């Protein structure tokens, strides 16, 4: 019997008229114990070693809704995770788990919070397999105990020649990296896992989908979890209805399909060739203005590809592409001086954030400030007004993102104060910067681990999807 289960049993001796439920124990102790996986699609330590990740964000809000603290505990394999829940060492798992028949024989699941597709992944240039028959005899590696292994077993029933290997103590991201490096030929990943990694591993490609969509859900022990599972279902219904679930998913996945292979490879090459010349200035300017230096550097790359003499057809200049009016506002004499441009852009971005209402939370605040940097503060204000006209929430980026392109339609720009704007441009601008910043975070984390091997500890990892501090509650 696990420690949590033992404590619950002791607490109920002589007092419980029926089988005790984890919900009673959670509320009695004031703590929700959750096991998870260390990966960019579940939980990891992000900027300033703050816990983050889509499943973490979701289960933290679940704990908040119960009025208890969250005790999040990573496990290094799927079997260890399943055992922790089944044996009563944790109240539940929040780990991007697919609902499968085999798992349902052992665990109980909540209502789904996300749909994904299982995808066979190969390396560009190695020959794309287009059918199951074309992967017979090839080196396929998946995680032991994963839903991917279950799917392969189901396929094997009709295709006996299919073979694969199963490994422990790795994550799907590790296998995708091995495919990119050519260490293994093929693996299987959920579509959200592929989407997160595709910008950092531009060599990987989807060969074809395996089967139908899978549902991801929280997992609970079969015994003692009925009330806690019901409470989780109610919570998931609320966050789906009020938009919080969509905002969490946008935070981690909303920018993942913006860059193609050529764009990603070019960016990585420029990180090596061009960024070192300016990196210290990006760091210093960002620190002075309470910004993430990698985000500021991503703005510079989106603007000029880190070329200090860049000039656009409209006359904006320099590494951060400042207009003449903005340079005057910032008291910058030479827009083509890279240090002045970088420090000026950092001040300008920080001021845009200050001008936006205090009701906007991170990371929405940063995305809107970036949109204003591109399209202008007053056009952004118009887009927020359009959201309000439609009865939406103007403090949420995913709603403003939908409204910005409407500024190019007379039906809408005629109803707002500052009129027409090429509103689709700031949307692409923000999503590109999010992608560049995520790649840069991943690259810098990888290089720091190469210098300091202790950084390879999973508890200290900063996976590719690292984002800003929070999403609106």
Coordinates of C-alpha atoms in Angstrom, one line a residue:
X1 CA 0.0 0.0 0.0
X2 CA 1.4 3.4 -1.0
X3 CA 2.0 6.2 1.6
X4 CA -0.9 8.3 0.5
X5 CA -3.2 5.3 0.5
X6 CA -2.0 4.2 4.0
X7 CA -2.6 7.7 5.4
X8 CA -6.1 7.7 4.0
X9 CA -6.9 4.3 5.5
X10 CA -5.6 5.3 8.9
X11 CA -7.5 8.6 8.8
X12 CA -10.8 6.7 8.1
X13 CA -10.4 4.0 10.8
X14 CA -13.7 3.8 12.6
X15 CA -15.1 6.9 11.0
X16 CA -15.8 6.1 7.3
X17 CA -19.2 4.6 6.5
X18 CA -18.1 3.6 3.0
X19 CA -14.8 3.3 1.0
X20 CA -12.8 6.5 1.5
X21 CA -12.2 8.7 -1.5
X22 CA -9.0 10.5 -2.5
X23 CA -11.0 13.8 -2.6
X24 CA -11.5 13.5 1.2
X25 CA -7.8 12.9 1.7
X26 CA -6.8 15.8 -0.6
X27 CA -9.0 18.3 1.3
X28 CA -8.0 16.9 4.7
X29 CA -4.3 17.3 4.0
X30 CA -4.6 20.4 1.9
X31 CA -2.3 18.9 -0.8
X32 CA -2.9 17.3 -4.2
X33 CA -0.1 14.8 -5.0
X34 CA 0.4 14.5 -8.8
X35 CA 2.9 12.4 -10.8
X36 CA 3.9 13.5 -14.2
X37 CA 6.6 13.2 -16.9
X38 CA 9.4 15.7 -17.6
X39 CA 8.8 16.9 -21.1
X40 CA 7.8 20.0 -23.0
X41 CA 4.3 18.7 -23.5
X42 CA 3.7 18.0 -19.8
X43 CA 5.9 19.5 -17.1
X44 CA 9.4 21.0 -16.9
X45 CA 11.4 23.8 -15.2
X46 CA 11.4 26.8 -17.4
X47 CA 12.8 30.3 -17.2
X48 CA 14.3 31.0 -13.7
X49 CA 13.6 27.3 -12.9
X50 CA 9.9 28.0 -12.5
X51 CA 7.7 24.9 -13.1
X52 CA 5.7 25.2 -16.3
X53 CA 4.3 23.0 -19.1
X54 CA 0.7 22.5 -20.4
X55 CA -0.2 19.6 -18.1
X56 CA 1.4 21.5 -15.1
X57 CA -0.6 24.6 -15.9
X58 CA -3.8 22.6 -16.1
X59 CA -3.4 20.5 -13.0
X60 CA -2.2 23.6 -11.0
X61 CA -5.5 25.2 -11.7
X62 CA -7.3 22.1 -10.7
X63 CA -5.5 22.2 -7.3
X64 CA -6.4 25.9 -7.0
X65 CA -10.0 25.0 -7.7
X66 CA -9.9 22.5 -4.8
X67 CA -8.3 25.1 -2.5
X68 CA -5.2 23.0 -2.0
X69 CA -1.5 23.1 -2.8
X70 CA 0.0 21.1 -5.7
X71 CA 2.8 18.6 -5.0
X72 CA 4.1 17.7 -8.5
X73 CA 6.4 14.7 -8.7
X74 CA 8.1 13.7 -12.0
X75 CA 8.7 10.0 -12.7
X76 CA 11.4 8.7 -15.1
X77 CA 9.3 6.1 -16.9
X78 CA 5.7 5.4 -17.8
X79 CA 5.6 2.2 -15.7
X80 CA 6.9 4.2 -12.6
X81 CA 4.1 6.7 -13.2
X82 CA 1.4 4.1 -13.6
X83 CA 2.6 2.3 -10.5
X84 CA 2.6 5.4 -8.4
X85 CA -1.1 6.0 -9.1
X86 CA -2.2 2.4 -8.9
X87 CA -0.3 1.8 -5.7
X88 CA -1.5 4.9 -3.9
X89 CA 1.7 6.9 -3.9
X90 CA -0.1 9.8 -5.7
X91 CA -3.6 11.0 -6.0
X92 CA -3.5 11.2 -9.8
X93 CA -1.3 11.6 -12.9
X94 CA -1.2 14.6 -15.3
X95 CA 1.2 13.5 -17.9
X96 CA -0.3 13.7 -21.4
X97 CA -1.7 10.2 -21.1
X98 CA -3.8 8.7 -23.9
X99 CA -6.9 6.7 -22.8
X100 CA -6.3 3.1 -24.0
X101 CA -8.0 -0.2 -23.3
X102 CA -5.0 -1.6 -21.7
X103 CA -4.6 1.4 -19.4
X104 CA -8.3 1.4 -18.5
X105 CA -7.9 -2.1 -17.1
X106 CA -5.6 -0.6 -14.5
X107 CA -6.6 3.1 -14.1
X108 CA -9.6 5.4 -14.3
X109 CA -9.5 8.4 -16.6
X110 CA -11.1 11.8 -16.5
X111 CA -12.9 13.4 -19.4
X112 CA -10.4 14.2 -22.2
X113 CA -8.8 17.6 -22.3
X114 CA -7.0 17.3 -25.7
X115 CA -7.1 15.2 -28.9
X116 CA -3.9 14.1 -30.6
X117 CA -2.9 11.8 -33.5
X118 CA -0.2 9.2 -33.3
X119 CA 2.3 9.8 -36.1
X120 CA 5.2 7.8 -37.5
X121 CA 8.2 10.0 -37.7
X122 CA 11.3 9.7 -40.0
X123 CA 14.3 11.8 -41.0
X124 CA 14.2 13.9 -44.1
X125 CA 16.3 12.3 -46.8
X126 CA 16.1 8.7 -45.6
X127 CA 13.0 7.8 -47.7
X128 CA 9.5 8.5 -46.6
X129 CA 7.6 5.3 -45.8
X130 CA 4.0 5.6 -47.0
X131 CA 2.4 2.4 -45.7
X132 CA 2.9 -0.1 -42.9
X133 CA 4.4 -2.6 -45.4
X134 CA 7.2 -0.1 -46.1
X135 CA 8.4 -0.1 -42.5
X136 CA 8.9 -3.9 -42.2
X137 CA 12.4 -4.6 -41.1
X138 CA 13.2 -1.0 -40.3
X139 CA 14.5 0.2 -36.9
X140 CA 11.4 1.5 -35.0
X141 CA 11.9 2.6 -31.4
X142 CA 9.1 3.6 -29.0
X143 CA 8.7 4.0 -25.2
X144 CA 7.9 0.9 -23.2
X145 CA 4.4 1.0 -21.9
X146 CA 3.4 3.8 -24.2
X147 CA 0.2 4.1 -26.2
X148 CA 2.4 4.0 -29.3
X149 CA 3.6 0.5 -28.3
X150 CA 0.0 -0.6 -27.9
X151 CA -0.9 0.8 -31.3
X152 CA 2.0 -1.1 -32.9
X153 CA 0.8 -4.3 -31.3
X154 CA -2.7 -3.8 -32.7
X155 CA -1.2 -3.2 -36.2
X156 CA 1.0 -6.3 -35.8
X157 CA -2.1 -8.4 -35.5
X158 CA -2.8 -7.8 -39.2
X159 CA 0.9 -7.4 -40.2
X160 CA 2.9 -10.1 -38.4
X161 CA 6.2 -9.0 -40.1
X162 CA 6.1 -5.6 -38.2
X163 CA 8.8 -5.4 -35.5
X164 CA 10.0 -2.6 -33.2
X165 CA 12.0 -2.0 -30.0
X166 CA 10.8 -0.6 -26.7
X167 CA 13.0 1.5 -24.4
X168 CA 12.8 2.8 -20.8
X169 CA 13.8 6.0 -19.1
X170 CA 13.5 8.2 -22.1
X171 CA 11.0 10.7 -23.4
X172 CA 9.5 11.0 -26.9
X173 CA 11.7 14.1 -27.4
X174 CA 14.8 11.9 -26.9
X175 CA 13.6 9.5 -29.6
X176 CA 12.8 12.4 -32.0
X177 CA 16.3 13.8 -31.4
X178 CA 17.7 10.3 -32.2
X179 CA 15.7 10.1 -35.4
X180 CA 17.0 13.6 -36.4
X181 CA 20.6 12.5 -35.6
X182 CA 20.2 9.2 -37.6
X183 CA 20.7 7.0 -34.5
X184 CA 17.4 5.3 -35.1
X185 CA 15.3 5.2 -38.2
X186 CA 11.7 5.7 -37.0
X187 CA 9.7 6.5 -33.9
X188 CA 6.1 7.3 -33.1
X189 CA 5.0 10.5 -31.5
X190 CA 1.7 12.2 -30.6
X191 CA 1.0 15.1 -32.9
X192 CA 1.4 17.7 -30.1
X193 CA 4.9 16.2 -29.3
X194 CA 5.9 16.4 -32.9
X195 CA 4.6 20.0 -33.2
X196 CA 6.6 21.1 -30.2
X197 CA 9.9 19.6 -31.5
X198 CA 9.6 20.2 -35.2
X199 CA 11.0 23.7 -35.0
X200 CA 14.1 22.5 -33.0
X201 CA 14.6 19.3 -35.0
X202 CA 14.0 20.5 -38.6
X203 CA 15.1 17.2 -40.1
X204 CA 12.2 15.2 -38.7
X205 CA 9.1 14.6 -40.8
X206 CA 5.7 12.8 -40.4
X207 CA 5.5 9.7 -42.6
X208 CA 1.8 9.0 -41.9
X209 CA -0.7 8.9 -39.1
X210 CA -1.3 5.7 -37.2
X211 CA -5.0 5.1 -36.6
X212 CA -7.5 7.5 -35.2
X213 CA -7.2 10.4 -32.8
X214 CA -6.3 9.7 -29.2
X215 CA -7.8 11.4 -26.2
X216 CA -5.5 12.8 -23.4
X217 CA -6.8 12.8 -19.9
X218 CA -5.9 12.8 -16.2
X219 CA -5.4 9.3 -14.7
X220 CA -6.6 8.0 -11.3
X221 CA -6.5 4.8 -9.3
X222 CA -9.5 2.5 -9.8
X223 CA -10.2 2.4 -6.1
X224 CA -11.0 5.5 -3.9
X225 CA -11.0 8.0 -6.8
X226 CA -14.7 8.3 -7.9
X227 CA -15.3 11.7 -6.2
X228 CA -11.9 13.1 -7.2
X229 CA -12.4 12.0 -10.8
X230 CA -15.9 13.6 -10.8
X231 CA -14.4 16.8 -9.5
X232 CA -11.8 16.8 -12.2
X233 CA -14.5 16.3 -14.9
X234 CA -16.3 19.3 -13.5
X235 CA -13.2 21.4 -13.5
X236 CA -12.3 20.4 -17.1
X237 CA -15.8 21.3 -18.2
X238 CA -15.4 24.8 -16.6
X239 CA -12.0 25.6 -18.1
X240 CA -13.2 24.4 -21.5
X241 CA -16.3 26.6 -21.3
X242 CA -14.6 29.7 -20.0
X243 CA -11.6 29.5 -22.4
X244 CA -8.8 28.8 -20.0
X245 CA -8.1 25.4 -21.6
X246 CA -7.8 27.0 -25.0
X247 CA -5.4 29.6 -23.7
X248 CA -3.2 27.0 -22.1
X249 CA -3.0 25.1 -25.3
X250 CA -2.4 28.2 -27.3
X251 CA 0.5 29.2 -25.0
X252 CA 2.4 26.0 -25.8
X253 CA 1.2 25.0 -29.2
X254 CA -0.1 28.2 -30.8
X255 CA 3.2 29.1 -32.6
X256 CA 4.5 25.6 -33.4
X257 CA 3.6 25.5 -37.1
X258 CA 4.9 28.8 -38.2
X259 CA 8.3 28.0 -39.5
X260 CA 9.2 25.6 -42.3
X261 CA 12.4 23.5 -42.6
X262 CA 14.4 26.2 -44.5
X263 CA 13.4 29.0 -42.1
X264 CA 14.4 26.9 -39.1
X265 CA 17.7 25.8 -40.5
X266 CA 18.5 29.4 -41.5
X267 CA 17.7 30.6 -38.0
X268 CA 19.9 28.0 -36.3
X269 CA 22.7 28.9 -38.7
X270 CA 22.4 32.6 -37.9
X271 CA 22.4 31.8 -34.1
X272 CA 25.9 30.5 -34.6
X273 CA 27.1 33.1 -37.2
X274 CA 25.4 36.4 -36.3
X275 CA 24.0 36.3 -32.8
X276 CA 27.3 36.1 -30.9
X277 CA 28.2 39.7 -32.0
X278 CA 25.1 41.1 -30.3
X279 CA 24.2 38.6 -27.6
X280 CA 25.7 40.5 -24.7
X281 CA 23.8 43.6 -25.7
X282 CA 20.5 41.7 -25.9
X283 CA 21.2 40.3 -22.5
X284 CA 22.0 43.6 -20.9
X285 CA 19.2 45.5 -22.6
X286 CA 16.7 42.9 -21.6
X287 CA 17.9 42.8 -18.0
X288 CA 17.5 46.6 -17.7
X289 CA 13.9 46.4 -19.0
X290 CA 12.8 43.2 -17.3
X291 CA 12.5 41.2 -20.5
X292 CA 13.6 37.8 -21.6
X293 CA 16.8 38.4 -23.6
X294 CA 15.9 35.5 -26.0
X295 CA 12.6 37.1 -26.7
X296 CA 14.3 40.4 -27.4
X297 CA 16.8 38.7 -29.7
X298 CA 13.9 36.9 -31.5
X299 CA 12.4 40.4 -32.2
X300 CA 15.7 41.4 -33.7
X301 CA 15.8 38.3 -35.9
X302 CA 12.3 38.8 -37.1
X303 CA 13.0 42.4 -37.9
X304 CA 16.4 42.2 -39.6
X305 CA 17.8 38.7 -39.3
X306 CA 20.4 40.4 -37.1
X307 CA 21.7 42.7 -39.7
X308 CA 22.7 46.1 -38.3
X309 CA 22.5 47.9 -41.7
X310 CA 19.2 46.5 -42.7
X311 CA 16.8 49.0 -44.4
X312 CA 13.2 48.2 -45.3
X313 CA 11.3 49.6 -48.4
X314 CA 9.3 51.8 -45.9
X315 CA 12.5 53.4 -44.4
X316 CA 12.7 51.6 -41.1
X317 CA 16.4 50.9 -40.3
X318 CA 18.8 48.9 -38.2
X319 CA 18.9 45.6 -36.4
X320 CA 15.6 46.3 -34.6
X321 CA 14.1 48.2 -37.6
X322 CA 13.1 51.3 -35.7
X323 CA 11.1 54.0 -37.5
X324 CA 12.5 57.5 -37.5
X325 CA 9.6 58.6 -35.3
X326 CA 10.3 55.9 -32.8
X327 CA 14.0 56.7 -32.8
X328 CA 13.2 60.3 -32.1
X329 CA 10.9 59.3 -29.3
X330 CA 13.7 57.1 -27.8
X331 CA 16.3 59.8 -28.4
X332 CA 18.4 57.6 -30.6
X333 CA 20.6 59.5 -33.0
X334 CA 21.7 56.6 -35.2
X335 CA 19.2 53.9 -35.9
X336 CA 22.0 51.8 -37.6
X337 CA 24.1 51.7 -34.5
X338 CA 23.3 48.2 -33.2
X339 CA 23.8 48.8 -29.5
X340 CA 21.6 51.9 -29.6
X341 CA 19.0 50.1 -31.7
X342 CA 18.8 47.1 -29.3
X343 CA 18.7 49.1 -26.1
X344 CA 16.1 51.5 -27.7
X345 CA 13.9 48.6 -28.8
X346 CA 14.0 47.0 -25.4
X347 CA 12.9 50.3 -23.8
X348 CA 10.2 50.7 -26.4
X349 CA 8.8 47.2 -25.9
X350 CA 8.8 47.7 -22.1
X351 CA 6.9 50.9 -22.5
X352 CA 4.3 49.3 -24.7
X353 CA 3.8 46.7 -22.0
X354 CA 3.4 49.5 -19.4
X355 CA 0.8 51.3 -21.6
X356 CA -1.4 48.2 -21.9
X357 CA -4.1 47.7 -19.2
X358 CA -3.1 46.1 -15.9
X359 CA -5.9 43.6 -16.5
X360 CA -3.8 41.8 -19.2
X361 CA -1.8 38.9 -17.8
X362 CA 1.3 37.3 -19.0
X363 CA 2.0 35.9 -21.6
X364 CA -0.9 37.7 -23.3
X365 CA 0.7 41.0 -22.2
X366 CA 3.9 40.3 -24.1
X367 CA 2.1 39.0 -27.2
X368 CA 0.0 42.1 -27.4
X369 CA 3.0 44.4 -26.8
X370 CA 4.8 42.6 -29.7
X371 CA 1.7 43.1 -31.9
X372 CA 1.7 46.8 -31.0
X373 CA 5.4 47.0 -31.8
X374 CA 4.6 45.8 -35.3
X375 CA 1.2 47.3 -36.2
X376 CA 1.1 50.2 -33.8
X377 CA -0.4 50.7 -30.4
X378 CA -3.6 52.3 -31.6
X379 CA -4.4 49.6 -34.1
X380 CA -3.9 47.1 -31.4
X381 CA -6.4 49.1 -29.3
X382 CA -8.8 49.0 -32.2
X383 CA -8.5 45.2 -32.4
X384 CA -9.2 45.0 -28.7
X385 CA -12.3 47.1 -29.3
X386 CA -13.5 44.7 -32.0
X387 CA -13.2 41.9 -29.5
X388 CA -15.4 43.9 -27.1
X389 CA -17.9 44.6 -29.8
X390 CA -18.2 40.8 -30.3
X391 CA -18.7 40.2 -26.6
X392 CA -15.3 38.7 -26.1
X393 CA -12.4 39.3 -23.6
X394 CA -10.0 42.0 -25.0
X395 CA -7.4 41.0 -22.5
X396 CA -6.8 37.5 -24.0
X397 CA -4.4 37.2 -26.9
X398 CA -6.1 34.4 -28.7
X399 CA -9.2 36.6 -29.1
X400 CA -7.2 39.7 -30.1
X401 CA -5.3 37.5 -32.6
X402 CA -8.6 36.6 -34.3
X403 CA -9.7 40.2 -34.4
X404 CA -6.5 41.8 -35.8
X405 CA -7.0 40.6 -39.4
X406 CA -10.5 42.1 -39.3
X407 CA -8.8 45.6 -39.4
X408 CA -8.3 45.0 -43.1
X409 CA -12.1 44.6 -43.7
X410 CA -14.2 47.7 -44.2
X411 CA -17.0 46.2 -42.3
X412 CA -14.8 46.3 -39.2
X413 CA -12.2 49.0 -39.7
X414 CA -15.0 51.5 -40.4
X415 CA -16.3 50.9 -36.8
X416 CA -13.1 51.7 -35.0
X417 CA -11.2 54.9 -34.4
X418 CA -7.9 54.4 -36.3
X419 CA -9.2 52.6 -39.4
X420 CA -7.6 50.2 -41.8
X421 CA -4.5 48.2 -41.0
X422 CA -2.8 45.1 -42.4
X423 CA -3.9 43.2 -39.4
X424 CA -2.8 39.8 -40.5
X425 CA 0.9 40.9 -40.4
X426 CA 1.2 41.4 -36.6
X427 CA -0.4 37.9 -36.1
X428 CA 2.3 36.3 -38.2
X429 CA 4.9 38.6 -36.6
X430 CA 4.1 37.5 -33.0
X431 CA 3.9 33.8 -33.9
X432 CA 7.3 33.9 -35.7
X433 CA 8.9 35.6 -32.7
X434 CA 7.4 33.0 -30.4
X435 CA 8.9 30.3 -32.5
X436 CA 12.3 32.0 -32.7
X437 CA 12.4 32.6 -29.0
X438 CA 11.5 29.0 -28.2
X439 CA 14.2 27.7 -30.5
X440 CA 16.7 30.0 -28.9
X441 CA 15.7 28.9 -25.4
X442 CA 16.2 25.3 -26.5
X443 CA 19.6 26.0 -28.1
X444 CA 21.0 28.0 -25.2
X445 CA 19.8 25.3 -22.7
X446 CA 21.4 22.6 -24.8
X447 CA 24.7 24.5 -24.9
X448 CA 24.6 25.2 -21.2
X449 CA 24.1 21.5 -20.5
X450 CA 27.1 20.7 -22.8
X451 CA 29.2 23.1 -20.6
X452 CA 27.7 21.8 -17.3
X453 CA 26.8 18.1 -17.4
X454 CA 24.9 18.4 -14.1
X455 CA 22.3 20.3 -16.1
X456 CA 21.3 17.0 -17.7
X457 CA 19.4 16.2 -14.5
X458 CA 15.8 16.0 -15.7
X459 CA 14.7 18.1 -12.8
X460 CA 16.8 20.9 -14.2
X461 CA 15.9 20.6 -17.9
X462 CA 14.5 23.5 -19.8
X463 CA 12.8 21.9 -22.8
X464 CA 12.1 23.5 -26.1
X465 CA 8.6 24.8 -25.4
X466 CA 9.7 27.2 -22.6
X467 CA 7.4 30.2 -22.6
X468 CA 6.7 33.2 -20.4
X469 CA 5.6 33.2 -16.9
X470 CA 1.9 32.4 -16.8
X471 CA -1.4 32.4 -18.5
X472 CA -4.5 34.1 -17.2
X473 CA -6.1 32.1 -14.5

